[in-house]
mmCIF file of C-alpha atoms in Angstrom:
data_model
loop_
_atom_site.group_PDB
_atom_site.id
_atom_site.type_symbol
_atom_site.label_atom_id
_atom_site.label_comp_id
_atom_site.label_asym_id
_atom_site.label_seq_id
_atom_site.Cartn_x
_atom_site.Cartn_y
_atom_site.Cartn_z
ATOM 1 C CA THR A 500 6.259 -0.410 3.195
ATOM 2 C CA ILE A 501 4.578 -2.641 0.979
ATOM 3 C CA ALA A 502 2.039 -4.205 3.853
ATOM 4 C CA LYS A 503 1.203 -0.205 4.235
ATOM 5 C CA ALA A 504 0.254 0.713 0.513
ATOM 6 C CA VAL A 505 -1.461 -2.707 0.688
ATOM 7 C CA SER A 506 -3.580 -1.822 3.688
ATOM 8 C CA VAL A 507 -5.114 1.082 2.734
ATOM 9 C CA LEU A 508 -6.343 0.759 -0.634
ATOM 10 C CA ARG A 509 -9.859 0.611 -2.638
ATOM 11 C CA ALA A 510 -11.269 -0.890 -5.055
ATOM 12 C CA GLY A 511 -9.885 -0.517 -8.682
ATOM 13 C CA GLU A 512 -6.089 0.904 -7.297
ATOM 14 C CA LYS A 513 -3.227 -0.258 -8.074
ATOM 15 C CA VAL A 514 0.482 -0.069 -5.703
ATOM 16 C CA ILE A 515 3.325 0.607 -7.248
ATOM 17 C CA VAL A 516 6.189 -1.243 -5.752
ATOM 18 C CA MET A 517 9.694 0.980 -6.059
ATOM 19 C CA ASP A 518 12.702 -0.837 -7.361
ATOM 20 C CA GLY A 519 14.749 -2.572 -4.050
ATOM 21 C CA GLU A 520 14.355 -5.150 -2.138
ATOM 22 C CA TYR A 521 12.180 -5.347 1.186
ATOM 23 C CA THR A 522 12.535 -6.984 3.919
ATOM 24 C CA GLU A 523 8.431 -8.128 5.605
ATOM 25 C CA ASN A 524 6.137 -10.433 5.326
ATOM 26 C CA LEU A 525 2.637 -9.450 3.292
ATOM 27 C CA SER A 526 -0.551 -10.008 4.189
ATOM 28 C CA ILE A 527 -3.319 -9.551 1.585
ATOM 29 C CA ILE A 528 -6.660 -9.877 2.345
ATOM 30 C CA LYS A 529 -8.644 -7.968 -0.159
ATOM 31 C CA SER A 530 -12.217 -8.769 -1.992
ATOM 32 C CA TYR A 531 -13.009 -7.109 -5.408
ATOM 33 C CA ASP A 532 -15.539 -8.068 -8.307
ATOM 34 C CA GLU A 533 -13.487 -8.606 -11.706
ATOM 35 C CA ALA A 534 -14.552 -4.776 -12.836
ATOM 36 C CA ASP A 535 -12.403 -3.356 -9.912
ATOM 37 C CA SER A 536 -9.414 -6.156 -9.291
ATOM 38 C CA PHE A 537 -6.479 -5.086 -7.149
ATOM 39 C CA VAL A 538 -3.053 -5.060 -8.449
ATOM 40 C CA ILE A 539 0.276 -4.583 -6.900
ATOM 41 C CA SER A 540 3.258 -4.180 -9.569
ATOM 42 C CA ALA A 541 7.030 -3.843 -10.502
ATOM 43 C CA GLN A 542 7.991 -0.689 -10.988
ATOM 44 C CA ASN A 543 10.021 -2.741 -12.743
ATOM 45 C CA ALA A 544 9.282 -6.520 -13.379
ATOM 46 C CA GLY A 545 11.795 -8.288 -11.844
ATOM 47 C CA LYS A 546 13.759 -5.364 -9.931
ATOM 48 C CA VAL A 547 11.598 -5.409 -6.328
ATOM 49 C CA THR A 548 12.207 -8.370 -4.564
ATOM 50 C CA VAL A 549 10.154 -9.283 -0.724
ATOM 51 C CA ASN A 550 12.657 -11.041 1.451
ATOM 52 C CA GLY A 551 9.643 -12.864 3.696
ATOM 53 C CA ASN A 552 6.384 -14.507 2.692
ATOM 54 C CA VAL A 553 3.199 -13.250 0.266
ATOM 55 C CA ALA A 554 0.089 -14.744 2.238
ATOM 56 C CA ILE A 555 -3.196 -14.340 0.533
ATOM 57 C CA VAL A 556 -5.990 -14.939 2.074
ATOM 58 C CA ASP A 557 -9.843 -14.542 1.391
ATOM 59 C CA SER A 558 -9.289 -12.142 -0.979
ATOM 60 C CA SER A 559 -10.597 -11.857 -4.812
ATOM 61 C CA ASN A 560 -9.495 -10.513 -7.929
ATOM 62 C CA VAL A 561 -5.508 -9.866 -6.897
ATOM 63 C CA THR A 562 -3.098 -9.709 -9.038
ATOM 64 C CA VAL A 563 0.939 -9.383 -8.541
ATOM 65 C CA SER A 564 2.986 -8.268 -11.227
ATOM 66 C CA GLY A 565 6.765 -8.246 -11.636
ATOM 67 C CA ILE A 566 7.282 -8.982 -7.545
ATOM 68 C CA ASN A 567 10.431 -11.857 -6.601
ATOM 69 C CA VAL A 568 9.546 -13.509 -3.629
ATOM 70 C CA ASN A 569 12.543 -14.820 -1.541
ATOM 71 C CA ASN A 570 11.580 -17.052 1.618
ATOM 72 C CA THR A 571 13.893 -17.023 4.132
ATOM 73 C CA ALA A 572 11.127 -18.898 6.833
ATOM 74 C CA GLY A 573 11.458 -22.262 5.754
ATOM 75 C CA ASN A 574 7.886 -22.605 5.406
ATOM 76 C CA ALA A 575 5.955 -21.405 1.787
ATOM 77 C CA ALA A 576 6.963 -18.586 0.235
ATOM 78 C CA VAL A 577 3.417 -17.939 -0.965
ATOM 79 C CA VAL A 578 0.356 -18.990 0.189
ATOM 80 C CA VAL A 579 -2.889 -18.619 -0.896
ATOM 81 C CA ASN A 580 -5.914 -19.781 0.575
ATOM 82 C CA ASN A 581 -9.783 -19.342 -0.556
ATOM 83 C CA SER A 582 -8.964 -17.426 -3.303
ATOM 84 C CA THR A 583 -10.569 -16.490 -6.729
ATOM 85 C CA GLY A 584 -9.144 -14.609 -9.701
ATOM 86 C CA ILE A 585 -5.480 -14.374 -7.875
ATOM 87 C CA LYS A 586 -2.830 -13.927 -10.012
ATOM 88 C CA LEU A 587 0.804 -13.994 -9.929
ATOM 89 C CA ASP A 588 3.214 -13.060 -12.943
ATOM 90 C CA SER A 589 6.440 -12.075 -14.579
ATOM 91 C CA ALA A 590 8.481 -13.489 -11.284
ATOM 92 C CA SER A 591 9.973 -15.935 -9.408
ATOM 93 C CA VAL A 592 9.792 -17.202 -6.081
ATOM 94 C CA SER A 593 13.373 -18.407 -4.116
ATOM 95 C CA ALA A 594 14.079 -19.786 -0.435
ATOM 96 C CA ALA A 595 17.130 -21.746 0.914
ATOM 97 C CA SER A 596 15.125 -24.292 1.950
ATOM 98 C CA GLY A 597 10.859 -24.805 2.113
ATOM 99 C CA ASN A 598 8.178 -24.839 -0.091
ATOM 100 C CA GLY A 599 7.462 -21.825 -2.937
ATOM 101 C CA ILE A 600 3.382 -21.408 -3.933
ATOM 102 C CA GLN A 601 0.636 -23.528 -1.497
ATOM 103 C CA ALA A 602 -2.951 -23.342 -2.914
ATOM 104 C CA ALA A 603 -5.783 -24.162 -1.126
ATOM 105 C CA ASP A 604 -9.296 -24.049 -2.421
ATOM 106 C CA SER A 605 -8.482 -21.451 -3.948
ATOM 107 C CA GLU A 606 -8.148 -19.935 -8.064
ATOM 108 C CA LEU A 607 -4.689 -19.024 -9.299
ATOM 109 C CA THR A 608 -2.982 -18.470 -12.661
ATOM 110 C CA LEU A 609 0.796 -18.173 -13.008
ATOM 111 C CA SER A 610 2.316 -16.710 -16.120
ATOM 112 C CA GLU A 611 5.871 -16.361 -16.917
ATOM 113 C CA MET A 612 7.435 -17.282 -13.224
ATOM 114 C CA LYS A 613 10.910 -18.700 -11.785
ATOM 115 C CA ILE A 614 9.631 -21.394 -8.943
ATOM 116 C CA LEU A 615 13.056 -22.065 -7.352
ATOM 117 C CA VAL A 616 12.874 -23.792 -4.434
ATOM 118 C CA PRO A 617 14.337 -27.549 -2.805
ATOM 119 C CA GLY A 618 10.994 -28.346 -1.928
ATOM 120 C CA VAL A 619 7.376 -28.818 -3.787
ATOM 121 C CA GLY A 620 7.431 -25.689 -6.167
ATOM 122 C CA LEU A 621 3.552 -25.956 -6.434
ATOM 123 C CA THR A 622 0.686 -27.338 -4.321
ATOM 124 C CA CYS A 623 -2.750 -26.645 -4.914
ATOM 125 C CA SER A 624 -5.382 -28.867 -3.222
ATOM 126 C CA ALA A 625 -9.376 -28.692 -4.009
ATOM 127 C CA SER A 626 -7.798 -25.846 -6.323
ATOM 128 C CA VAL A 627 -8.159 -24.362 -9.607
ATOM 129 C CA MET A 628 -5.036 -24.297 -11.160
ATOM 130 C CA LYS A 629 -3.240 -22.322 -14.629
ATOM 131 C CA VAL A 630 0.007 -22.890 -15.237
ATOM 132 C CA THR A 631 1.904 -21.103 -18.578
ATOM 133 C CA ARG A 632 5.499 -20.367 -19.122
ATOM 134 C CA THR A 633 6.716 -21.057 -15.882
ATOM 135 C CA LEU A 634 9.692 -22.364 -14.782
ATOM 136 C CA PHE A 635 10.077 -24.854 -12.118
ATOM 137 C CA LYS A 636 13.869 -25.420 -10.939
ATOM 138 C CA GLY A 637 15.277 -27.843 -8.827
ATOM 139 C CA ASN A 638 11.914 -28.699 -6.852
ATOM 140 C CA THR A 639 12.126 -32.435 -5.594
ATOM 141 C CA LYS A 640 8.603 -32.027 -6.999
ATOM 142 C CA ALA A 641 7.499 -29.129 -9.380
ATOM 143 C CA ILE A 642 3.916 -29.527 -8.855
ATOM 144 C CA SER A 643 2.046 -31.666 -6.415
ATOM 145 C CA SER A 644 -1.892 -31.735 -6.789
ATOM 146 C CA GLU A 645 -4.137 -33.312 -4.377
ATOM 147 C CA GLU A 646 -7.882 -33.514 -2.915
ATOM 148 C CA ALA A 647 -9.560 -33.002 -6.853
ATOM 149 C CA SER A 648 -8.049 -30.188 -7.913
ATOM 150 C CA ASP A 649 -7.892 -29.107 -11.857
ATOM 151 C CA LEU A 650 -4.505 -28.081 -13.564
ATOM 152 C CA LEU A 651 -3.813 -27.002 -16.545
ATOM 153 C CA VAL A 652 -0.190 -26.679 -17.312
ATOM 154 C CA THR A 653 0.760 -24.992 -20.519
ATOM 155 C CA ALA A 654 4.152 -24.392 -22.334
ATOM 156 C CA SER A 655 6.392 -24.620 -19.265
ATOM 157 C CA VAL A 656 9.090 -26.148 -18.278
ATOM 158 C CA PHE A 657 10.635 -28.532 -15.527
ATOM 159 C CA SER A 658 14.312 -28.494 -14.741
ATOM 160 C CA THR A 659 16.645 -30.812 -12.728
ATOM 161 C CA CYS A 660 13.380 -31.317 -10.937
ATOM 162 C CA GLY A 661 12.534 -35.234 -9.093
ATOM 163 C CA SER A 662 9.200 -35.346 -10.696
ATOM 164 C CA GLY A 663 7.796 -33.284 -12.588
ATOM 165 C CA ILE A 664 3.380 -33.526 -11.712
ATOM 166 C CA TYR A 665 2.357 -35.672 -8.719
ATOM 167 C CA SER A 666 -0.849 -36.413 -8.729
#
C-alpha cells in the first residue's frame, strides 16, 4: 500500500506510486528540514487515485504530486494540520459530498490542482496559503479563509462556484 511505503521512508527519499486506484486513507506524519524533503509522486501525473482521504499532520517539507484524491467518506478529502512546507500539485481532489482541502495552522502551496467538490473547495484557518493555476469547480465556496490566514491566489479559475473567496 501507499501508506506502508510512506511509513518506512526516511529523509530525502521519494515514493513513486504506480498507476492505478488505491482504496486507503493516508496519514502522513513526517518532518524534515528543507534540504531533505519527502516526496510522494505518481509515476504518471493524474493516473493514480486514492479512494479515501489524506491527512498531513505535524509535518514539514512534504510534497504530494500527481496523486488524485477521491474522498468517499463525506468529510474533507485532504486535511493539513500544524504543518509547514507542504506542497500539493498536478492532481485533483474530488468527492460526492463534503469538502476538498482543509488547512489549519499550516503553510500550504497548491499548484496546478483541480478542486471538484460540492462543499467548500479550500478552507484555511490560521494558515499561509499559496494557490496558483488551480481550478475550483462546483464548490459552494471556492475558498473560505478565516482566523487571520494569509492567502495568495494567482492564475486560478472559479467555475460554477456559489462564491469565490469568502473571508
